[in-house]
PDB file of C-alpha atoms and ligand atoms in Angstrom:
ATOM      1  CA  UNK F 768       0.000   0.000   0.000  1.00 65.00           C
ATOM      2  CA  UNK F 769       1.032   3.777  -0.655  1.00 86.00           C
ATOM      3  CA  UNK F 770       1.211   6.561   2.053  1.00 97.00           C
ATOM      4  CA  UNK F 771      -1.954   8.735   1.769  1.00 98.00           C
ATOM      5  CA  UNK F 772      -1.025  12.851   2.250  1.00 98.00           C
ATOM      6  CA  UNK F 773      -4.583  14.691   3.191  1.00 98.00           C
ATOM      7  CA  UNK F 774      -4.654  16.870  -0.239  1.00 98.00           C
ATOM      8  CA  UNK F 775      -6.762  19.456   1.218  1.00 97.00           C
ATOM      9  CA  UNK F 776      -5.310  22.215   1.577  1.00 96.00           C
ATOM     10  CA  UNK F 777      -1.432  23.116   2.304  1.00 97.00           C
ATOM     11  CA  UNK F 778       1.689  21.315   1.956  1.00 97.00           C
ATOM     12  CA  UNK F 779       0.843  18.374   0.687  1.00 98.00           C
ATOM     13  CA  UNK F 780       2.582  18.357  -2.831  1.00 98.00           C
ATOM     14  CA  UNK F 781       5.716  18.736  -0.531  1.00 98.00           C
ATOM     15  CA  UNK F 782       5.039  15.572   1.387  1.00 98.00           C
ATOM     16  CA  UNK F 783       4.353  14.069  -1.786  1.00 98.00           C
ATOM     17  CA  UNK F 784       7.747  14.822  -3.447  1.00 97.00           C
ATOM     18  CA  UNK F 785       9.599  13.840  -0.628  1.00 97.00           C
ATOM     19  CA  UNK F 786       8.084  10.838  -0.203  1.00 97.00           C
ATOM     20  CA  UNK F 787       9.350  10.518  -4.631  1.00 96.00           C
ATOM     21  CA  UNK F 788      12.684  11.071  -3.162  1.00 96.00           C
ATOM     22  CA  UNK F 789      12.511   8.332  -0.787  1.00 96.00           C
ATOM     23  CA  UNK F 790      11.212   5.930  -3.562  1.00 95.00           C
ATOM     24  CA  UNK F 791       7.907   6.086  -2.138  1.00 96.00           C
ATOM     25  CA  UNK F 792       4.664   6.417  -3.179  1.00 95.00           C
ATOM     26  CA  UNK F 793       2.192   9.691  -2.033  1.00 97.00           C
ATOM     27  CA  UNK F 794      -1.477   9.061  -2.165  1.00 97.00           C
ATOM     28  CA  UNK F 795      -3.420  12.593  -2.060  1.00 98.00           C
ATOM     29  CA  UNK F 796      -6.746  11.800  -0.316  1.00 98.00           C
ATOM     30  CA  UNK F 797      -9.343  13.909  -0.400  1.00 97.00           C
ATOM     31  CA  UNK F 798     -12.615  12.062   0.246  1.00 97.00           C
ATOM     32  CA  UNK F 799     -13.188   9.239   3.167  1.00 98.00           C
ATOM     33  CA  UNK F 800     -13.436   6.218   1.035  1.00 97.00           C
ATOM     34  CA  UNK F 801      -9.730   7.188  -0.192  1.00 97.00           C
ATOM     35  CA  UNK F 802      -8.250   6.722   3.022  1.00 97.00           C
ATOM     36  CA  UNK F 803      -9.277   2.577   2.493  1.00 95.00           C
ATOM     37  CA  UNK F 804      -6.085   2.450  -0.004  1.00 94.00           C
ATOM     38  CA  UNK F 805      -3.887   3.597   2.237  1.00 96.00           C
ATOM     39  CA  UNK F 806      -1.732   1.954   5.098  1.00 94.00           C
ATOM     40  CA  UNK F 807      -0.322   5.407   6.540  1.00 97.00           C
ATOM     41  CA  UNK F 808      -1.516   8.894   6.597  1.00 98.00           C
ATOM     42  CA  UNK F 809       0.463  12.740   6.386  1.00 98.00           C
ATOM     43  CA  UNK F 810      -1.366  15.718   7.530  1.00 98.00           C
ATOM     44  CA  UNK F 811       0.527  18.383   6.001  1.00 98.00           C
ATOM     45  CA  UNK F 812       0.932  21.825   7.426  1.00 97.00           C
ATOM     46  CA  UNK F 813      -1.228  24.802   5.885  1.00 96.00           C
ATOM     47  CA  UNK F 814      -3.874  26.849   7.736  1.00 94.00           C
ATOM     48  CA  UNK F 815      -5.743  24.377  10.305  1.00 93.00           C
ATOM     49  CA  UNK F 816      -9.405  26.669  10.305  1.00 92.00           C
ATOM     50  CA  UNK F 817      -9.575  25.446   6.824  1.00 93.00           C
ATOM     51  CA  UNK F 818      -8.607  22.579   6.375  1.00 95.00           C
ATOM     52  CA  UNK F 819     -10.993  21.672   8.900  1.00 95.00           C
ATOM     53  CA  UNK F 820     -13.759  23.348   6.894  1.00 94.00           C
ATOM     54  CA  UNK F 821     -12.690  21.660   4.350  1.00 96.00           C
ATOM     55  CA  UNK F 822     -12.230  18.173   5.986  1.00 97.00           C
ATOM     56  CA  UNK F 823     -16.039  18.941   7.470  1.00 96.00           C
ATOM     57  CA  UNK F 824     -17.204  19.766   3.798  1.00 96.00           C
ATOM     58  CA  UNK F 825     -15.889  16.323   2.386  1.00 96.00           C
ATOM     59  CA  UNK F 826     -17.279  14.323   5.681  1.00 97.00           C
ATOM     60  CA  UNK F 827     -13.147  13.421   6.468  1.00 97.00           C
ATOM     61  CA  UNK F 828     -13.567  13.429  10.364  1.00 98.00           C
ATOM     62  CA  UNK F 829     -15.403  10.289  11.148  1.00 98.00           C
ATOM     63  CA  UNK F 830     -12.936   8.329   8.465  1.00 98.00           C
ATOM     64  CA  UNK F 831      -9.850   9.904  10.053  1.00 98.00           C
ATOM     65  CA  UNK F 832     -10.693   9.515  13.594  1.00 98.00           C
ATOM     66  CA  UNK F 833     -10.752   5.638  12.874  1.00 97.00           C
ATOM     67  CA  UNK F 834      -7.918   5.551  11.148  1.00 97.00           C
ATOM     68  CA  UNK F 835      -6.065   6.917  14.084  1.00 97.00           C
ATOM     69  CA  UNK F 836      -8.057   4.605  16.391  1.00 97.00           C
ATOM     70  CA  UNK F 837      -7.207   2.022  13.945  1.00 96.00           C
ATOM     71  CA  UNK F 838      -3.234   2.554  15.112  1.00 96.00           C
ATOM     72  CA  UNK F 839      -2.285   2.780  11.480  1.00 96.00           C
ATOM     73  CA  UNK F 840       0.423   5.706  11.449  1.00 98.00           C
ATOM     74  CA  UNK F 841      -0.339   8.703  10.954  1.00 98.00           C
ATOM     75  CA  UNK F 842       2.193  12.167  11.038  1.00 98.00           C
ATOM     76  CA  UNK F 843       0.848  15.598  11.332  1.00 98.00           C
ATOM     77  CA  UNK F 844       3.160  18.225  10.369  1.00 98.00           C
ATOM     78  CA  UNK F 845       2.160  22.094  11.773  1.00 97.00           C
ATOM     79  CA  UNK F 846      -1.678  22.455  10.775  1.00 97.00           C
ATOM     80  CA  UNK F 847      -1.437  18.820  10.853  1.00 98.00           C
ATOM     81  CA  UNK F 848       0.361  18.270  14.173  1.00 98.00           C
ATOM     82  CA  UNK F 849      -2.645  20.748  15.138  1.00 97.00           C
ATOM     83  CA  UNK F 850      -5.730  18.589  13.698  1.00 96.00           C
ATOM     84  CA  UNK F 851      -4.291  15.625  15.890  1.00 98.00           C
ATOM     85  CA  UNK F 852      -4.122  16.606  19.170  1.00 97.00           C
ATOM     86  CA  UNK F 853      -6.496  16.088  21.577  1.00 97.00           C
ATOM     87  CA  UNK F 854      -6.752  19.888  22.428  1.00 95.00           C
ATOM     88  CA  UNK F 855      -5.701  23.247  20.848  1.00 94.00           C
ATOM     89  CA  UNK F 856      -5.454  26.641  22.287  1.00 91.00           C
ATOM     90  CA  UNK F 857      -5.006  29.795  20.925  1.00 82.00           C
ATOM     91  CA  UNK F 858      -7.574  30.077  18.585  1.00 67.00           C
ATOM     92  CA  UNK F 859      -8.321  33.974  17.445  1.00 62.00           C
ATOM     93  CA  UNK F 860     -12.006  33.163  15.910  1.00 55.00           C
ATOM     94  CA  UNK F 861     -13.714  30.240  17.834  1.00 57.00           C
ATOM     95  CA  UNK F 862     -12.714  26.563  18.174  1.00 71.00           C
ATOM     96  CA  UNK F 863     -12.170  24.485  15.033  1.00 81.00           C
ATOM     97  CA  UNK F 864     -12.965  20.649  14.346  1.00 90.00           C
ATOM     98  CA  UNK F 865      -9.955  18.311  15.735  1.00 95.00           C
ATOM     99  CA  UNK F 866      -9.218  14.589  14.639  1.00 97.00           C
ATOM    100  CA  UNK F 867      -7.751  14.255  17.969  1.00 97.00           C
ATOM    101  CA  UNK F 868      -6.021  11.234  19.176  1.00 98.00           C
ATOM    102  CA  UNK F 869      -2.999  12.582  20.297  1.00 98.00           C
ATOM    103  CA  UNK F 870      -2.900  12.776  24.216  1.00 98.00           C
ATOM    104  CA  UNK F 871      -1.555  16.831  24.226  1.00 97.00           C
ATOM    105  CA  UNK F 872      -3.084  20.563  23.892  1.00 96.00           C
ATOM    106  CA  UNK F 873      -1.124  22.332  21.223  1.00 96.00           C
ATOM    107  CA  UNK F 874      -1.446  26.491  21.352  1.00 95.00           C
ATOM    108  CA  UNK F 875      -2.245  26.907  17.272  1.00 94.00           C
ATOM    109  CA  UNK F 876       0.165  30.255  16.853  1.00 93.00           C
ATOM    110  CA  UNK F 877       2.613  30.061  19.561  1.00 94.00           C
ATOM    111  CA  UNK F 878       5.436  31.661  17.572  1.00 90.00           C
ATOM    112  CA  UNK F 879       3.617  34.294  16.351  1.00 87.00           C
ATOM    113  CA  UNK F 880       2.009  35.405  13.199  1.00 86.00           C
ATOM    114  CA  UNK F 881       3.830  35.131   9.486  1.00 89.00           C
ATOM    115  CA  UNK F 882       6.344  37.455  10.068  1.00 87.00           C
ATOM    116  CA  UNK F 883       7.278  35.628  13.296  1.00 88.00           C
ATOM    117  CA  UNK F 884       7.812  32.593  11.260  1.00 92.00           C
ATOM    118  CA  UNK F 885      11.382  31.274  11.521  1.00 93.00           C
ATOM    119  CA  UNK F 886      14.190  28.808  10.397  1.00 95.00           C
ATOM    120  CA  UNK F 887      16.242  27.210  13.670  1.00 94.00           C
ATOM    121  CA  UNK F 888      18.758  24.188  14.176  1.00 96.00           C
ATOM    122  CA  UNK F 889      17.591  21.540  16.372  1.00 97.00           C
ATOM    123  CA  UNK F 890      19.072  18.523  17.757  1.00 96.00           C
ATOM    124  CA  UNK F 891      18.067  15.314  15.820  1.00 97.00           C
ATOM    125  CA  UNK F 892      16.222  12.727  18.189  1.00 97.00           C
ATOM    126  CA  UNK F 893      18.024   9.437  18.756  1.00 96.00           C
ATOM    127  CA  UNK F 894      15.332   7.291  17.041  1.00 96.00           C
ATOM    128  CA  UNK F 895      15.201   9.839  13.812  1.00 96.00           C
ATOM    129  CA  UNK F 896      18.908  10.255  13.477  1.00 95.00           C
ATOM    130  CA  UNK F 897      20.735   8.192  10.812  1.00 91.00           C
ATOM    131  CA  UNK F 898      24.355   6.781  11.009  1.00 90.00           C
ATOM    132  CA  UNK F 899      26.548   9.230   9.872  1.00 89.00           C
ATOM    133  CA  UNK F 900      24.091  12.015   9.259  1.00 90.00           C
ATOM    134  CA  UNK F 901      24.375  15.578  10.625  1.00 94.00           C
ATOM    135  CA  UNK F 902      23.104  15.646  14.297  1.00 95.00           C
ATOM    136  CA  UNK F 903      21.048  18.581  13.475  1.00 96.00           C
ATOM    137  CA  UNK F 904      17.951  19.858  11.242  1.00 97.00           C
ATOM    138  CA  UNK F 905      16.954  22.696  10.385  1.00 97.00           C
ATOM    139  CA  UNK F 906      13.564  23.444  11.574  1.00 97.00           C
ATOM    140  CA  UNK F 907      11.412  25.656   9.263  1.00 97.00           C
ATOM    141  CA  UNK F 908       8.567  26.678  11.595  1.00 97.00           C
ATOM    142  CA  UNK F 909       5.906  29.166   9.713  1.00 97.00           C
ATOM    143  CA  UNK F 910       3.043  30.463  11.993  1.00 94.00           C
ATOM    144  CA  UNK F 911       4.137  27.494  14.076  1.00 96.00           C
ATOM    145  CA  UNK F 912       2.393  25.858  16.545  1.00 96.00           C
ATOM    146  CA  UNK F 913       3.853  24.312  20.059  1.00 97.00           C
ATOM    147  CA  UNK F 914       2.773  21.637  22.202  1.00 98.00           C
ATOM    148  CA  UNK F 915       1.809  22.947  25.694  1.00 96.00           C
ATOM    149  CA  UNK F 916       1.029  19.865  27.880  1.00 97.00           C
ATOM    150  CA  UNK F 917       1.461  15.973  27.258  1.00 98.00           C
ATOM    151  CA  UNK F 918       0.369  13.187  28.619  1.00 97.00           C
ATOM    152  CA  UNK F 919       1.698   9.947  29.796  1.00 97.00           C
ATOM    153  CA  UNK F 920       2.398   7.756  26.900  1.00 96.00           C
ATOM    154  CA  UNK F 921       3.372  10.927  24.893  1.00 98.00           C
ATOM    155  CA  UNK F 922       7.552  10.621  24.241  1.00 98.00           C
ATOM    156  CA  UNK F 923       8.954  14.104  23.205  1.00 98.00           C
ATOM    157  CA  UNK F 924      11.151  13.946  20.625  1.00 98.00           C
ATOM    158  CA  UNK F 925      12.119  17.910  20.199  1.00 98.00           C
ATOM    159  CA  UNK F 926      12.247  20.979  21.886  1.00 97.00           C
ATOM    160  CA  UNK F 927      12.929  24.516  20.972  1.00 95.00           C
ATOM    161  CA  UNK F 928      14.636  27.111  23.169  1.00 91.00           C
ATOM    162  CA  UNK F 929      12.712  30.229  23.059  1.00 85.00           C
ATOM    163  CA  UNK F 930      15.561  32.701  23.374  1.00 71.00           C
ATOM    164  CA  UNK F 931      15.008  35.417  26.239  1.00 67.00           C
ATOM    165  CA  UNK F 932      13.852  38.805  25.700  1.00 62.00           C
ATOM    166  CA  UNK F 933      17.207  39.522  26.931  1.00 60.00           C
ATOM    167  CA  UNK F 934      19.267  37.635  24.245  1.00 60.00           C
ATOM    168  CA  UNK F 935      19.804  39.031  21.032  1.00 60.00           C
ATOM    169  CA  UNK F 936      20.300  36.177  18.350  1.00 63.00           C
ATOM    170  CA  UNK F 937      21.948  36.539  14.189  1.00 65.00           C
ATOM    171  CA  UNK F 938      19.892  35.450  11.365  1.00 66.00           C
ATOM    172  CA  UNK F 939      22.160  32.690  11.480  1.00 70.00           C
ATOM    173  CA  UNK F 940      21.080  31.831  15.094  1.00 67.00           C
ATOM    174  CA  UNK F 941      24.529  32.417  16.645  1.00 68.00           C
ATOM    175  CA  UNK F 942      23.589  34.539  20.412  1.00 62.00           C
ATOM    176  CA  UNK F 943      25.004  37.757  19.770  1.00 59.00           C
ATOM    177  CA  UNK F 944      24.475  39.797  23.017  1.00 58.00           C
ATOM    178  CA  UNK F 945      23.501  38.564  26.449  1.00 60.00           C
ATOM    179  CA  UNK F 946      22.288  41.216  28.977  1.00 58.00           C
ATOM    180  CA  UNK F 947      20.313  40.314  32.304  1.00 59.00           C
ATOM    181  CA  UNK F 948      19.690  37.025  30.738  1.00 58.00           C
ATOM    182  CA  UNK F 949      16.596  35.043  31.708  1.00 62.00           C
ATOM    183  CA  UNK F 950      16.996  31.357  31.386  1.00 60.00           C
ATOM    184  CA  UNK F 951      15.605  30.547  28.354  1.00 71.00           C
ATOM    185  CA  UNK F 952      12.218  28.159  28.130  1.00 84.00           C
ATOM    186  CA  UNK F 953      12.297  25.342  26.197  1.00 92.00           C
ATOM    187  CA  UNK F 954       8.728  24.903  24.013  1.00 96.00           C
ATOM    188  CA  UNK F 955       8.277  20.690  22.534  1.00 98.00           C
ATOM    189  CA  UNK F 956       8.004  21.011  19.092  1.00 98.00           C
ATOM    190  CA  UNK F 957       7.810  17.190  18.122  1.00 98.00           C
ATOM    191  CA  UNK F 958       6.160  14.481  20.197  1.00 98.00           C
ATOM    192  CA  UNK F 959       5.228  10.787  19.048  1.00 98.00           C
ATOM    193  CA  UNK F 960       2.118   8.336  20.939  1.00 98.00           C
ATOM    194  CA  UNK F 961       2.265   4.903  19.742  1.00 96.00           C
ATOM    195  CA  UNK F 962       0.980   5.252  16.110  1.00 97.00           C
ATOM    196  CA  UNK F 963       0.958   8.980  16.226  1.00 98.00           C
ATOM    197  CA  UNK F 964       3.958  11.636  15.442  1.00 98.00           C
ATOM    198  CA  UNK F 965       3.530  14.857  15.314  1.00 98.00           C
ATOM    199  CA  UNK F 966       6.194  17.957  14.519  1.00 98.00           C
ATOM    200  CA  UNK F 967       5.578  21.582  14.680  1.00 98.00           C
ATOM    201  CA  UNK F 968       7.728  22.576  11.750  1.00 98.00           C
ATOM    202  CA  UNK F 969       8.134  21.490   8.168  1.00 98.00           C
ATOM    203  CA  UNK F 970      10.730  18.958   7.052  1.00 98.00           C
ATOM    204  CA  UNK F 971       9.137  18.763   3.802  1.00 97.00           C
ATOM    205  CA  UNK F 972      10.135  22.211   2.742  1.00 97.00           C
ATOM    206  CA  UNK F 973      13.750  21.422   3.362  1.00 96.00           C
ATOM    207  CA  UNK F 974      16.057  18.555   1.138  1.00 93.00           C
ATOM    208  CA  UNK F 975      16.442  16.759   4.193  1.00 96.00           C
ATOM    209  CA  UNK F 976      14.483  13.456   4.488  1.00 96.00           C
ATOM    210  CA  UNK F 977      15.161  11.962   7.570  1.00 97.00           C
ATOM    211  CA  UNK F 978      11.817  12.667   9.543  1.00 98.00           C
ATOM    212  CA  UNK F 979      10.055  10.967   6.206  1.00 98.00           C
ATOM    213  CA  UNK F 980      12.520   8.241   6.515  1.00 97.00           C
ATOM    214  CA  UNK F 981      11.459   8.025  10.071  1.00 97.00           C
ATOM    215  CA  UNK F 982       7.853   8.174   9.546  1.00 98.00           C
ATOM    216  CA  UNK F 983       8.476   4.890   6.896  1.00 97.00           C
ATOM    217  CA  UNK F 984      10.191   3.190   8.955  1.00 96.00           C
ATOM    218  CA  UNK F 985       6.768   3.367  11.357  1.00 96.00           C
ATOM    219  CA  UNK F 986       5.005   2.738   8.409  1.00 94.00           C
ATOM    220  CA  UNK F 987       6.299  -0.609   7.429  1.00 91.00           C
ATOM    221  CA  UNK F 988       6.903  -1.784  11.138  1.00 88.00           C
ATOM    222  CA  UNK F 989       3.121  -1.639  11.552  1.00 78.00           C
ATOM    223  CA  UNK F 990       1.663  -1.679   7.952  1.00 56.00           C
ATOM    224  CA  UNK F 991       0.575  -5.035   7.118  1.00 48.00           C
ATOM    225  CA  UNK F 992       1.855  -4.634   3.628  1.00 50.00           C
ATOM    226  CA  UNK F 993       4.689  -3.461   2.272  1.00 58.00           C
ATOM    227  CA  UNK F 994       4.872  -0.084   0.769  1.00 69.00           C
ATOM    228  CA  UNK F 995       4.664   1.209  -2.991  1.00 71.00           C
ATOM    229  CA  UNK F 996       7.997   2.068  -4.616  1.00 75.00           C
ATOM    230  CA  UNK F 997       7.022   5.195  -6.712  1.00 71.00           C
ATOM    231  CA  UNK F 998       8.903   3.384  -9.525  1.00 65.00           C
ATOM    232  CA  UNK F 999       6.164   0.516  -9.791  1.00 61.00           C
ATOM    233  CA  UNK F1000       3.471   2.773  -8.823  1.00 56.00           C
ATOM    234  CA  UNK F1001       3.745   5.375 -11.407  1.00 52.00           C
ATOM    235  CA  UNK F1002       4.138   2.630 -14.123  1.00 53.00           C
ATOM    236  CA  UNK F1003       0.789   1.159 -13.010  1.00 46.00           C
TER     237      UNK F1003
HETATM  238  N1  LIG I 870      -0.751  28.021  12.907  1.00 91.45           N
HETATM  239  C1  LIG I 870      -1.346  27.510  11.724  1.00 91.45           C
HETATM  240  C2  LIG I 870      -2.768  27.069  11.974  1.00 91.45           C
HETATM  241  O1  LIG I 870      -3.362  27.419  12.901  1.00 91.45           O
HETATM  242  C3  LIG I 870      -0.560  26.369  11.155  1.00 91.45           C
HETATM  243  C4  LIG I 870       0.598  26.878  10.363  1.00 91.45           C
HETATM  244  C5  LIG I 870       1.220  25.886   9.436  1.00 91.45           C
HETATM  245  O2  LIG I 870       0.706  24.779   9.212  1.00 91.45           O
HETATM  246  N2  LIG I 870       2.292  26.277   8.810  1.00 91.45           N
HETATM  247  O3  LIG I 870      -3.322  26.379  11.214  1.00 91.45           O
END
């Protein structure tokens, strides 16, 4: 079976192209019945209000919350990370429609508006990180989200130190000037429950393909079938 992306709205041509780079093949799903062909589900990031009007519109909710019931895994990125918590915060205009699943409350616009939007370095957790590979990422978080709260059986994978009002940083993210500093907070930004991952910033807009890797390798350790190469799958 291929990995399904949720083609509502957002990043989901992303998702798709880095699952092409991994060999793999990207399902967009857009109606419930779609979601039958599938073994493993991406929520992409994009503008969560929306894409729950839109997931209302096209009846998605019922279909999605069993496929997270189901334990089949699913990965929400931003918007996504968003849709599958259990609780979000923050909203400016009234609550929105959640899949839920995801034992956490998640503040929808933590960072900030667009312009707050940001690019960091972040350590690479142990179970993502590849032999030999750079024990960083670079985090592209755009009107990001954060998670607040977790429960028990979440695991936090990454956190991002909010610097201090009193710590001036370079574009580059090297601290530049330190005065009175506060000790800076740290905010998780990616969390994983059994089936369920979830990550507050975008690897698909950057080359790097080790949180899809990741996400495969939960795939095919729970999948009962073996994924698509894109290869065979385009041919078809
Ligand atoms: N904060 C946005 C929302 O509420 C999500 C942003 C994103 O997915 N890049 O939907």
């Amino acid at each position: 079976m291929a990995v399904g992306v949720l083609a509502l709205q957002g990043s989901f041509n992303e998702h798709i192209s880095a699952l092409v780079r991994l060999g793999v093949k990207g399902v967009e799903i857009r109606k419930p019945e779609q979601l039958e062909s599938v073994s493993s589900l991406i929520i992409p990031g994009g503008e969560s209000t929306t894409m729950a009007k839109l997931a209302e519109y096209h009846n998605m909710f019922p279909a999605l919350r069993e496929f997270v019931k189901m334990g089949k895994p699913v990965w929400g990125t931003c918007a996504g990370l968003i849709f599958l918590a259990d609780k979000a915060v923050g909203q400016k205009l009234g609550g929105q429609e959640l899949v839920g699943g995801l034992d956490c409350t998640v503040n929808r616009n933590y960072f900030g508006s667009q312009i707050q939007s940001f690019e960091a370095e972040l350590a690479v957790p142990k179970i993502v990180s590849q032999e030999g590979g750079p024990e960083t990422f670079r985090g592209v978080f755009i009107r990001a989200p954060a998670v607040l709260e977790v429960g028990p059986g979440v695991e936090v994978l990454a956190e991002y130190p909010v610097p201090s009002a009193n710590v001036l940083y370079s574009s580059s993210g090297v601290q530049i000037q330190e005065e009175n500093a506060v000790p800076e907070k740290k905010v998780i930004v990616a969390v994983k429950q059994g089936n369920i991952l979830g990550t507050a910033f975008h690897p698909e807009l950057t080359g790097d393909t080790r949180w899809h890797t990741y996400f495969l390798k939960m795939a095919n350790e729970t999948g009962s079938s073996t994924l698509v190469p894109a290869v065979e799958a385009n041919a078809a």
